[in-house]
XYZ file of C-alpha atoms in Angstrom:
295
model
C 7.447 22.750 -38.185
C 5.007 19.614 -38.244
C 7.691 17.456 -37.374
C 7.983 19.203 -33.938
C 4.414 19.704 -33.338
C 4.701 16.147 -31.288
C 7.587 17.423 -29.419
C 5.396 20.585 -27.859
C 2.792 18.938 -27.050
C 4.759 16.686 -24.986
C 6.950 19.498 -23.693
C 4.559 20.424 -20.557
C 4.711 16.565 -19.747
C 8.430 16.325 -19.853
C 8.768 19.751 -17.741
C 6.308 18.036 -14.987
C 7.968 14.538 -15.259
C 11.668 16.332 -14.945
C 11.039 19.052 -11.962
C 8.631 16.260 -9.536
C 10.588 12.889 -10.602
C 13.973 12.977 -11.929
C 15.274 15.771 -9.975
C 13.982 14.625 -7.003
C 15.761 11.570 -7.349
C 18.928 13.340 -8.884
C 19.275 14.932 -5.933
C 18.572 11.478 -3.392
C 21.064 10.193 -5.337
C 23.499 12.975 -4.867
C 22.992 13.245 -1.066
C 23.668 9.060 -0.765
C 26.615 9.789 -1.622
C 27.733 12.833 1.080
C 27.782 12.699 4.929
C 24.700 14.358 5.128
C 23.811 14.539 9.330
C 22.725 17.589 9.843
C 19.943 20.003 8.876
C 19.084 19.105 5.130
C 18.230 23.349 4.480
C 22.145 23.153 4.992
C 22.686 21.493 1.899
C 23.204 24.750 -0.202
C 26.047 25.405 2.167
C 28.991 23.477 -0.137
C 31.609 23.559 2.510
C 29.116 21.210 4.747
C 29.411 18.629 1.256
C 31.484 15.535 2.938
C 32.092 13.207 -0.179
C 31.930 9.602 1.092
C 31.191 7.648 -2.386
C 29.929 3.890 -1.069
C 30.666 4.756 2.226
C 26.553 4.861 3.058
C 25.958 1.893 1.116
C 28.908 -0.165 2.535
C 28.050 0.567 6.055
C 23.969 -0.572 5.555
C 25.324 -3.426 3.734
C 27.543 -4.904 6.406
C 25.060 -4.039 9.381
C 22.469 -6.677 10.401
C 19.901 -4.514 10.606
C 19.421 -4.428 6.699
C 19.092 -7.689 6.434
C 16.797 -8.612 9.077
C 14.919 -5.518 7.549
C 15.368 -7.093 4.272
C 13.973 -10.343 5.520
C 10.721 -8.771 7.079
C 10.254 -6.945 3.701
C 10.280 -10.123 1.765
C 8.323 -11.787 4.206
C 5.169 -9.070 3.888
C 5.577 -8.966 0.320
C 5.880 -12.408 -0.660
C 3.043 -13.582 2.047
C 0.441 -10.683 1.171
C 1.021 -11.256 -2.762
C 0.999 -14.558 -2.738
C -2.846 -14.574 -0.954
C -4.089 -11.442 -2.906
C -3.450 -12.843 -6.198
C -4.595 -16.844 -5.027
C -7.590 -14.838 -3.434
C -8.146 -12.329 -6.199
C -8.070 -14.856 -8.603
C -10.872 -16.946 -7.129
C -12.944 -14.129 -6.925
C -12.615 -13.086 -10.149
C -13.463 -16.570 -11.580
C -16.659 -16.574 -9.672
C -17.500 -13.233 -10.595
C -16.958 -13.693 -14.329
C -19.741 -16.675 -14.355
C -23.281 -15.342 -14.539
C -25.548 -15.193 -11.054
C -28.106 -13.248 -9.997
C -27.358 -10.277 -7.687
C -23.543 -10.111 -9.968
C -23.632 -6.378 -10.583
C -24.131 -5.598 -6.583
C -21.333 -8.384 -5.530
C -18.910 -6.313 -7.787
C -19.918 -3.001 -6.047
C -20.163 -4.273 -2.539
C -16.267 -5.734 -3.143
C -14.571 -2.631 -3.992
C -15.583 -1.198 -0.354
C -12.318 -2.289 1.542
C -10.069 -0.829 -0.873
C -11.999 2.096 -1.200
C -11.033 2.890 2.543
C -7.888 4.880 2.809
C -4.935 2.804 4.205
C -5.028 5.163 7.313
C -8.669 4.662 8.115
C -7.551 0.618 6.911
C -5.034 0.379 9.946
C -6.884 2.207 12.789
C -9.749 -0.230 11.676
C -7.888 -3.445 12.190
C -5.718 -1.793 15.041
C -9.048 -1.493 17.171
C -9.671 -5.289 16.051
C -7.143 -6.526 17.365
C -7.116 -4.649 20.877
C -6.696 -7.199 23.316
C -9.506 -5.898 25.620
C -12.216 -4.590 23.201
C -11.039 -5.900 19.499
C -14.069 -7.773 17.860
C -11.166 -10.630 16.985
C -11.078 -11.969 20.525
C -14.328 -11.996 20.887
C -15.107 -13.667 17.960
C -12.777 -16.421 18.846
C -14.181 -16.639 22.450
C -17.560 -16.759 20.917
C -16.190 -19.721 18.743
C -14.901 -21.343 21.739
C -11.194 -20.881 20.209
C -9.839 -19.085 23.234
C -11.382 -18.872 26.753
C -12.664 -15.468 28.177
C -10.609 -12.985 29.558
C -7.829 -14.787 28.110
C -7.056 -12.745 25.252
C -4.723 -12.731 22.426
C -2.648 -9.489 22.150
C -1.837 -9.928 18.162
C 0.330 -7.216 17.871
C 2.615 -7.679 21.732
C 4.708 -10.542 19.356
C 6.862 -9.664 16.501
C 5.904 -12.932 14.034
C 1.840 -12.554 15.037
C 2.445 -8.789 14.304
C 3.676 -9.119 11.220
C 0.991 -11.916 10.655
C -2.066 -9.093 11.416
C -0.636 -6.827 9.138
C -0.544 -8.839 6.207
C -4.130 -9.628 6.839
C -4.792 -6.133 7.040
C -3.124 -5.686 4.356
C -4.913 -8.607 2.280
C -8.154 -7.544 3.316
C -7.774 -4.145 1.856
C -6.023 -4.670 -2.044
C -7.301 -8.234 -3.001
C -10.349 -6.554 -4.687
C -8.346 -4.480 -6.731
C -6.515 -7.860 -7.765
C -9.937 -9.067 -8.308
C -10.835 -6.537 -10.186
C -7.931 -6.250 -12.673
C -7.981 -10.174 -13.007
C -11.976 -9.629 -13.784
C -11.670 -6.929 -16.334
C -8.791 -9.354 -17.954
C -11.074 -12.340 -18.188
C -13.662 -10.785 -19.828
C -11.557 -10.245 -22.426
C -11.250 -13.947 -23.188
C -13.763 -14.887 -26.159
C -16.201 -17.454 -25.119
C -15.448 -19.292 -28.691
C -12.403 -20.836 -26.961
C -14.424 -22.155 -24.190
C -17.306 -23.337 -26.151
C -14.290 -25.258 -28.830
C -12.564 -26.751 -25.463
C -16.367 -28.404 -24.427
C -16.549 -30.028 -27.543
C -13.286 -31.289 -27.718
C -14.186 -32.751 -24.109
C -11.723 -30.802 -21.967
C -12.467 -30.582 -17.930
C -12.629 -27.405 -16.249
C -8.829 -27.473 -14.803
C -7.877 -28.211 -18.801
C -9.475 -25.063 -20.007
C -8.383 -22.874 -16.977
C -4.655 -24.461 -17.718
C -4.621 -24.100 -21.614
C -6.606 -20.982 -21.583
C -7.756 -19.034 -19.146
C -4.285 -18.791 -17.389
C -1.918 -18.413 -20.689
C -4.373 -15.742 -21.376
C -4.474 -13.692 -17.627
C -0.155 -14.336 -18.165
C -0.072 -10.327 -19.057
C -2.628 -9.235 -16.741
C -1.213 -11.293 -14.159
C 2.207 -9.732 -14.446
C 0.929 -6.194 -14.307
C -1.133 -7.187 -11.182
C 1.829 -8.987 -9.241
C 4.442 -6.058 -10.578
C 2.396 -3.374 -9.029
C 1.069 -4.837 -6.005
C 4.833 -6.422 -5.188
C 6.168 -2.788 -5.745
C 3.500 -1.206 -3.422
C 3.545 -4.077 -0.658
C 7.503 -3.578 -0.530
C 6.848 -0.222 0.467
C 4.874 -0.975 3.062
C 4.912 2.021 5.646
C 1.052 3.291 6.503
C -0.014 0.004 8.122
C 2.857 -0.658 10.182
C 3.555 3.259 11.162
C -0.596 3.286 12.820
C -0.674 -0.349 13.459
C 2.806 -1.104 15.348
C 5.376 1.636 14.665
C 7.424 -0.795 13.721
C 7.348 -2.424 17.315
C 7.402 -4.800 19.290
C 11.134 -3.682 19.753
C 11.444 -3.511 15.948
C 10.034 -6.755 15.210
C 7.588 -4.717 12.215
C 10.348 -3.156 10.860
C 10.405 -2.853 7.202
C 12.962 -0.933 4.811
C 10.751 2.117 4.206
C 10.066 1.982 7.689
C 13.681 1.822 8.545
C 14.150 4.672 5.407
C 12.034 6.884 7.999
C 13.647 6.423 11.161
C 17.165 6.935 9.905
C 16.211 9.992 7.618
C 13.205 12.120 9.808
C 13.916 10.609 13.262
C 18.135 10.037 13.227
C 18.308 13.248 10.941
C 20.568 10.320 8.649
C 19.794 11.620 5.485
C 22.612 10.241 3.329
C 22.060 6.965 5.343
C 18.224 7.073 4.766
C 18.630 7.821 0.815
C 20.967 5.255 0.442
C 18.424 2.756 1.929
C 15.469 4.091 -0.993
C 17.879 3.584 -3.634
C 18.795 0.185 -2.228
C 14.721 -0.417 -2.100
C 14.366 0.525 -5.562
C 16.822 -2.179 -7.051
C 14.901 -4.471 -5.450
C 11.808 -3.534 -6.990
C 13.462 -3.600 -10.219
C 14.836 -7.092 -9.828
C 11.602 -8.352 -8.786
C 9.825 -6.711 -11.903
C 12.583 -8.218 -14.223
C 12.008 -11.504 -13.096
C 8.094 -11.549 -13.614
C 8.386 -10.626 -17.324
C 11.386 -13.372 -17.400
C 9.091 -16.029 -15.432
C 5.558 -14.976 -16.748
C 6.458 -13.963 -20.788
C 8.965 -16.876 -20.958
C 5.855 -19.367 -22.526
C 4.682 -16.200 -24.274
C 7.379 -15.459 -26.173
């Protein structure tokens, strides 16, 4: 009877991880594969079952759409991970050395990601109105643009795209921070202290120490911030809704229109599963890139 004590324990878990995530996705998976274009209540109604196997996944992957979908996606991910983690990083390193006035910079940096994402995208949507936002007028102020000749950052598709991954940057890079912080702390001063004597420069110790050392907490930080900036959907739903004529368009995005606006469901679950592969790939090759000198 001991030996199954473990097992009913986790029993309640498994129930709650089984009936809210793998049935859920069971069941995606399962209407991918039908011709699935009318209402989804209809779905207990067998005789309204058209198998198609690939027939979803064939027709997004042969459509253009995808893949200029697909190449916005990247775009936003690779562009707002890439600054959050060269950002994050920085301010972690100059929050880990000792100043006066340390404990309230830490505090005062957590604000923007303590804003919900909604809140997060009216805020920057109002900044960048080209009558009223505070952007314009900051650059007029600079003497960057004349006024009453505003910029309207969201009427192009490439400056839209552009002020959403600022948006986006301006809100997570302190949890990047933060994670990166908590990481280098870790690190026993010993090392450091050995390095001095031995004469090594700063960029020595931050290559031959502090960095082999952040390796694992840097792949945690770029595996969960890639997954959650390839499902980008809250910004660009307030910010652009996916406009200027689809120039914002991302794959969740484009998940949503087909699925609760097209009434595609098969399409629009045949999309999410395509999303997920992606995510996997991209986690699979940050342990191969980042534990490869670890190993």
């Amino acid at each position: 009877m001991k030996k199954l004590q473990p097992y009913l324990y986790l029993t309640p878990s498994f129930i709650v991880v089984i009936c809210l995530i793998l049935v859920p996705i069971a069941y995606a998976l399962f209407i991918s594969f039908i011709d699935l274009t009318q209402n989804v209540n209809k779905l207990s109604d067998s005789e309204l079952w058209n198998f198609v196997g690939l027939e979803n996944y064939v027709e997004i992957l042969t459509g253009s759409v995808f893949w200029s979908t697909l190449a916005r996606t990247l775009y936003i991910t690779f562009v707002s991970v890439g600054l959050e983690l060269l950002i994050g990083l920085s301010i972690a390193l100059i929050l880990n050395e000792q100043f006066v006035g340390r404990g309230f910079v830490r505090g005062i940096m957590l604000i923007p990601w303590a804003f919900p994402t909604i809140v997060n995208a009216v805020l920057w949507r109002w900044f960048y109105d080209p009558n009223h936002g505070m952007v314009n007028g900051v650059l007029a102020k600079m003497g960057f643009i004349n006024e009453g000749e505003y910029i309207n950052f969201l009427g192009s598709a490439f400056s839209a795209l552009n002020a959403i991954i600022i948006a986006d940057v301006w809100k997570n890079t302190a949890i990047v921070a933060l994670l990166l912080l908590a990481a280098l702390q870790s690190i026993p001063g010993s090392l450091y202290e050995a390095a001095q004597i031995d004469g090594a420069s700063s960029w020595k110790r931050f290559v031959n120490i502090t960095f082999p050392l952040l390796a694992p907490a840097i792949l945690v930080t770029l595996v969960l911030r890639t997954m959650e900036a390839f499902k980008i959907f809250d910004l660009i739903y307030i910010m652009t809704g996916g406009g200027p004529a689809g120039g914002t368009q991302v794959m969740s995005f484009l998940t949503y229109q087909q699925t609760m606006m097209f009434g595609k469901y098969s399409y629009g679950a045949a999309i999410a599963f395509l999303m997920s592969l992606f995510v996997l790939l991209f986690a699979f090759l940050y342990i191969k890139l980042l534990y490869r000198d670890l190993e």
